[in-house]
Short mmCIF file of C-alpha atoms in Angstrom, two decimals:
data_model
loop_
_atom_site.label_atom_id
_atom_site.label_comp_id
_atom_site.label_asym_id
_atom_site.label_seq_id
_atom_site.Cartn_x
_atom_site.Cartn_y
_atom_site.Cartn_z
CA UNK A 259 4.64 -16.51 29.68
CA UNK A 260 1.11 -16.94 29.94
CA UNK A 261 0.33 -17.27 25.50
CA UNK A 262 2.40 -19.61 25.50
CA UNK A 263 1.43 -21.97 28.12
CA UNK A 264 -0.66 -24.71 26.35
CA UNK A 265 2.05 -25.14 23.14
CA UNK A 266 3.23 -28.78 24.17
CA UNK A 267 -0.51 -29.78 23.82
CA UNK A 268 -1.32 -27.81 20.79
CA UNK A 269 1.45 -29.11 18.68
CA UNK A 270 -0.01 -32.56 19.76
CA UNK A 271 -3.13 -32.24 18.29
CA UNK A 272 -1.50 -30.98 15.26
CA UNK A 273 0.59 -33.51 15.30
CA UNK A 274 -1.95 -36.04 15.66
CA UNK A 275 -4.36 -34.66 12.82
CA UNK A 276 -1.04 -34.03 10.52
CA UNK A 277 -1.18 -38.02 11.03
CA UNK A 278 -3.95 -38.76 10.02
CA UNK A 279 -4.50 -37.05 7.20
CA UNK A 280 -1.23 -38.19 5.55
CA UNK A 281 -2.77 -41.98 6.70
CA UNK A 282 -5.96 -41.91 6.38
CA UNK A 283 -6.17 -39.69 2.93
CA UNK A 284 -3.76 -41.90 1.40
CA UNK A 285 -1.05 -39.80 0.40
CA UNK A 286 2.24 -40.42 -1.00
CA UNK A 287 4.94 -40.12 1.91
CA UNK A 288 7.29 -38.52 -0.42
CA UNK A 289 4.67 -35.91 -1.01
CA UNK A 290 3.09 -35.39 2.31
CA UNK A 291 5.46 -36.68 4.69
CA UNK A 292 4.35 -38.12 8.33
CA UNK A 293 5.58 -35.96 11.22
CA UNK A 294 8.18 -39.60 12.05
CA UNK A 295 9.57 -38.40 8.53
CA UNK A 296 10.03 -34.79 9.11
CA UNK A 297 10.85 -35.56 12.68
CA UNK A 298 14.15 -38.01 10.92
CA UNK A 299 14.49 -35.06 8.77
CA UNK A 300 15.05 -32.65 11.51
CA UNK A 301 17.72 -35.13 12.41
CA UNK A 302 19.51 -35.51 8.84
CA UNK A 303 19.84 -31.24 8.69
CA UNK A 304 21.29 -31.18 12.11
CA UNK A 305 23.55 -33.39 11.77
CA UNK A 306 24.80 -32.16 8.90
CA UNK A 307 25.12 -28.68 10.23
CA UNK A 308 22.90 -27.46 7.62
CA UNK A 309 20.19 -26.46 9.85
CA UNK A 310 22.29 -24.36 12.27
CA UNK A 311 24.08 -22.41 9.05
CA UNK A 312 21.29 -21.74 7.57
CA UNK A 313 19.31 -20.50 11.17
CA UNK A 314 22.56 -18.13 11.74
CA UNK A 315 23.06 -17.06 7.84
CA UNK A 316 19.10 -16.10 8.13
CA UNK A 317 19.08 -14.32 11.61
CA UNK A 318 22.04 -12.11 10.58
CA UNK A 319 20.14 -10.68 7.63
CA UNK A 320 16.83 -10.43 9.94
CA UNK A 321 18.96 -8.70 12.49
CA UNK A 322 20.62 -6.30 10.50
CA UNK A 323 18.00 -4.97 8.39
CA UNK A 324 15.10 -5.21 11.84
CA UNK A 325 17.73 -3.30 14.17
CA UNK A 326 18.33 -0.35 11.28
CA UNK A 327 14.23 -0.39 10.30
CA UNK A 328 13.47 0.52 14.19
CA UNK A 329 16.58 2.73 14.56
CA UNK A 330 14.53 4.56 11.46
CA UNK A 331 11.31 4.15 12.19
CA UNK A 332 11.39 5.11 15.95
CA UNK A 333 13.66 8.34 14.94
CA UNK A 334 11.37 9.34 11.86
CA UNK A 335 8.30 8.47 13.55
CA UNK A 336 8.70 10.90 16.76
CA UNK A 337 10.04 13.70 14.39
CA UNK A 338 7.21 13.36 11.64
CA UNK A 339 4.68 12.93 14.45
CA UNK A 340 5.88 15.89 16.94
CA UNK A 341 5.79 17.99 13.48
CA UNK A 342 2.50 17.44 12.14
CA UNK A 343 2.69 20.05 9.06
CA UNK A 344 5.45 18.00 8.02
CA UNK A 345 3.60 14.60 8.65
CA UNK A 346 0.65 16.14 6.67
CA UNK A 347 3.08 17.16 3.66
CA UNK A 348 4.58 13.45 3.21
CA UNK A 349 1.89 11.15 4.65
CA UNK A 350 -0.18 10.74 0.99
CA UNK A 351 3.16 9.99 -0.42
CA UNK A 352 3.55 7.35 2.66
CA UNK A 353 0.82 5.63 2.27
CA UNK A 354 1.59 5.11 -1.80
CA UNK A 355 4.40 3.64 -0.89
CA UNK A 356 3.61 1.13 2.24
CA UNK A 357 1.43 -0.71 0.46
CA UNK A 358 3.78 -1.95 -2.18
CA UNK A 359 5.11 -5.13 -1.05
CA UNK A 360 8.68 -5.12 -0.62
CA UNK A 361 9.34 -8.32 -3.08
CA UNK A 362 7.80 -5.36 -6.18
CA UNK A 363 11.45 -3.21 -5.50
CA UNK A 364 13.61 -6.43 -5.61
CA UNK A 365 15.13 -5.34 -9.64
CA UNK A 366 15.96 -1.76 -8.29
CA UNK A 367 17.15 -2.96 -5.12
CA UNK A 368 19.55 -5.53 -6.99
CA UNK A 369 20.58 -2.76 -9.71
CA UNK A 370 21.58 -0.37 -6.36
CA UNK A 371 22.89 -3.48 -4.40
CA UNK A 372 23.73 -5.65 -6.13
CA UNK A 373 22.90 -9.56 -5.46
CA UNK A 374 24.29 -11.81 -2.33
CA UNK A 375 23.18 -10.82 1.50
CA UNK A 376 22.46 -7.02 0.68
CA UNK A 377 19.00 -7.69 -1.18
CA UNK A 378 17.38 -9.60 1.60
CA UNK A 379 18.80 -7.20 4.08
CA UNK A 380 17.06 -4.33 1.98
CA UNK A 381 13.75 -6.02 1.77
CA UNK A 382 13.81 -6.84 5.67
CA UNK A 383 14.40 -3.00 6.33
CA UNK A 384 11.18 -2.24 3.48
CA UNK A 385 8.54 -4.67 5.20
CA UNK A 386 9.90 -3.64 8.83
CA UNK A 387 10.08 0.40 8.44
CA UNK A 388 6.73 1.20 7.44
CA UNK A 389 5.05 -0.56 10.34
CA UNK A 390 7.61 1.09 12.80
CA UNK A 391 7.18 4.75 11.10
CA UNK A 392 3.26 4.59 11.40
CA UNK A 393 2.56 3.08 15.33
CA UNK A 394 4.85 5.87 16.50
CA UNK A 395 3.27 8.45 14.11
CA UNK A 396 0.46 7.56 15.75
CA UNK A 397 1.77 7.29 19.28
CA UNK A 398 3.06 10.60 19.40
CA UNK A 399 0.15 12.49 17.75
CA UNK A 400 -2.54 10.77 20.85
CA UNK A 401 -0.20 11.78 23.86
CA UNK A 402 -1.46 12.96 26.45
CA UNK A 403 -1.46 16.45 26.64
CA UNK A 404 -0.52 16.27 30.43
CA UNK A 405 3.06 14.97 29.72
CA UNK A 406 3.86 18.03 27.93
CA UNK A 407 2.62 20.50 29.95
CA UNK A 408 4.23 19.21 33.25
CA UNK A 409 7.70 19.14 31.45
CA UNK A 410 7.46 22.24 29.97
CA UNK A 411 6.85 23.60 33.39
CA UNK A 412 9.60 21.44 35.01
CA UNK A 413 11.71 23.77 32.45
CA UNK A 414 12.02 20.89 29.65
CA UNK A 415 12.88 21.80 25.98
CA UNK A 416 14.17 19.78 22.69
CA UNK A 417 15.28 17.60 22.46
CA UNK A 418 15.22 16.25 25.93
CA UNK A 419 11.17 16.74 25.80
CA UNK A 420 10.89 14.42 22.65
CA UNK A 421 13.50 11.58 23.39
CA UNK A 422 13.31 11.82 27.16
CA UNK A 423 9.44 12.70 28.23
CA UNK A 424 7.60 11.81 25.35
CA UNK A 425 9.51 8.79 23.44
CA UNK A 426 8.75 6.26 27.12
CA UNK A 427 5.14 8.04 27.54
CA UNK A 428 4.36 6.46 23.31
CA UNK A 429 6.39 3.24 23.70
CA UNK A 430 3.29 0.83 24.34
CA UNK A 431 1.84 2.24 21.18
CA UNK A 432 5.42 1.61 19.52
CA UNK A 433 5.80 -1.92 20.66
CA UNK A 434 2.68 -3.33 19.11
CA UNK A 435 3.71 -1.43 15.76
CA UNK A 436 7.62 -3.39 16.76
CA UNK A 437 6.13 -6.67 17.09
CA UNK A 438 3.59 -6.21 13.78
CA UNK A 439 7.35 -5.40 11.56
CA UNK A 440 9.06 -7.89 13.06
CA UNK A 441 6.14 -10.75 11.49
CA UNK A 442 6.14 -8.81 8.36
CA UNK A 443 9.87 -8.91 8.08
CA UNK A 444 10.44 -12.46 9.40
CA UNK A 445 7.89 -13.30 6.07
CA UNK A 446 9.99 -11.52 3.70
CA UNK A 447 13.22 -12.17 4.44
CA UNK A 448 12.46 -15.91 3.49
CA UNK A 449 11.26 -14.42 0.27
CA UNK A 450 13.91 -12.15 -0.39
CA UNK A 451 16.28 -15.57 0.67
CA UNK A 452 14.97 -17.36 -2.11
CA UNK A 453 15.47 -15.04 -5.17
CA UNK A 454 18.81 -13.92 -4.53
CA UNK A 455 20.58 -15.63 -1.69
CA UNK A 456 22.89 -18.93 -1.63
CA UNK A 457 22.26 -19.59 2.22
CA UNK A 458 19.46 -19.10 4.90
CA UNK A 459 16.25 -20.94 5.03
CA UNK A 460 14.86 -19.48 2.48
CA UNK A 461 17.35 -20.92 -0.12
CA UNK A 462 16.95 -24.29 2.07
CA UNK A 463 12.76 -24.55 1.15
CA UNK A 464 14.14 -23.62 -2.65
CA UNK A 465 16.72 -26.07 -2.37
CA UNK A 466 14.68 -28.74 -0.69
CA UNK A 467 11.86 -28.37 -3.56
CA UNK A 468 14.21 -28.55 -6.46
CA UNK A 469 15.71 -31.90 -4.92
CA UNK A 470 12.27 -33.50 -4.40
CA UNK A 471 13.17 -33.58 -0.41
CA UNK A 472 9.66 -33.02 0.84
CA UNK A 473 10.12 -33.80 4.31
CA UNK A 474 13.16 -31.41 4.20
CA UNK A 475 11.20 -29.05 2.92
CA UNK A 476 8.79 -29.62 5.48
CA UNK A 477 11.23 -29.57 8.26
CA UNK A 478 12.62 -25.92 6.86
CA UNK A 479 8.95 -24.43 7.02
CA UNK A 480 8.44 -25.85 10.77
CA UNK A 481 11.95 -24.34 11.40
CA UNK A 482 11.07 -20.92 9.89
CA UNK A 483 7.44 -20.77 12.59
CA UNK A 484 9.35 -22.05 15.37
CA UNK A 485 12.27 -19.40 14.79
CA UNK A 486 9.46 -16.76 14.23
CA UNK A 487 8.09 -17.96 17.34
CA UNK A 488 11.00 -17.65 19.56
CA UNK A 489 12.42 -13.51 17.87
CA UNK A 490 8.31 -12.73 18.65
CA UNK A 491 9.31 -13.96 22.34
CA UNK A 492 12.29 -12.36 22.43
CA UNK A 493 10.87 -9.16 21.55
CA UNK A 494 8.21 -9.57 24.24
CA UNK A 495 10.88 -9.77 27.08
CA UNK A 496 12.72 -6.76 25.55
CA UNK A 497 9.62 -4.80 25.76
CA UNK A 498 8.85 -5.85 29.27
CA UNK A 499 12.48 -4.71 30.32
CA UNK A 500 12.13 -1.53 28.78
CA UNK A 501 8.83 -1.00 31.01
CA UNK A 502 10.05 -1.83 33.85
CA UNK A 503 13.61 0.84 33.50
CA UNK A 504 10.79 3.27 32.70
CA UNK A 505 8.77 2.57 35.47
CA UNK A 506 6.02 1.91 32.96
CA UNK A 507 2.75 -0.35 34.37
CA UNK A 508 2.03 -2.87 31.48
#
């Protein structure tokens, strides 16, 4: 893909600056690591398999509470936004809510769920919904007129009009709303990892600090970009396959 074709020589330079600073500032390696370190320390987690867990344990939890925030979003978003009385009744109440950062709920949402995977899963769905809900609000309240007239002449009612006609006419307003929650939730599910889970990267950085592991540390950060790097990918070459079974020019 065409973003992401000068990466090799960015991380370079970053690498080369992350040098020297750490050399030339005089810092402690066991507080600022060198990339070498981190790079050995990359090494030590995978071969110990705690890496790999803790990448699985933390995409299974993303996964989970993404896949049921769009499922919700997408289906509340094109019924709120079709209906705009309704929209108009709930949106103050929406936009009370969407600004209160996920992490605020965590007591309620461990008093209703208890502790372990489920509160991280909870939080993902929070910081993942709200995005979804609003870009296809939005979408669906700027169609084009045009798309409902000609199906309502080709004979087209609910709800074939909304989830057939009008649902692949809003989808490039969706996606950008679908790529926005899925940075939002990637950042809180390392949050919600570190107050109440015993696995997944976000336990790792807690881990990693509490054992004075710095370059660990450093090496679970760098893992958490370059995973967040890779779903934001992934989610591009969805999108592009749902354009092209749609027959939409993108």
């Amino acid at each position: 893909m065409k973003k992401y074709t000068y990466v090799p020589g960015a991380f370079i330079v970053v690498w080369l600056i992350w040098e020297l600073i750490v050399r030339l500032g005089g810092f402690n390696e066991a507080l600022l690591p060198t990339p070498y370190k981190v790079l050995l320390g990359f090494g030590e987690l995978i071969g110990d398999g705690v890496l790999f867990k803790d990448i699985a344990d933390s995409l299974v939890r993303f996964f989970i509470g993404y896949i049921i925030s769009v499922v919700a979003g997408v289906f509340l978003g094109l019924i709120l936004g079709w209906y705009k009385g309704i929209w108009n009744y709930i949106n103050p109440i929406v936009q009370v809510i969407r600004p209160i950062s996920p992490v605020a709920w965590l007591p309620f949402i461990v008093l209703f769920f208890g502790i372990g995977q489920a509160p991280a899963i909870v939080i993902i769905f929070i910081a993942a919904f709200f995005p979804v809900l609003l870009s296809t609000v939005s979408a669906i309240q700027n169609i084009d007129p045009v798309y409902i007239k000609v199906a309502r002449n080709f004979g087209i009612r609910q709800p074939e009009l909304l989830f057939k006609i009008v649902l692949p006419a809003v989808f490039p307003g969706i996606a950008s709303g679908l790529h926005i929650a899925l940075g939002t939730a990637w950042i809180f599910l390392v949050t919600g990892e570190m107050v109440g889970s015993q696995t997944g990267l976000g336990f790792l950085i807690i881990d990693m600090r509490n054992n004075l592991r710095n370059d660990l540390l450093m090496v679970a950060i760098l893992t958490i970009g370059f995973v967040g790097l890779l779903l934001d990918w992934g989610v591009s070459l969805i999108e592009k396959w749902i354009y092209k079974r749609w027959g939409i020019e993108k």
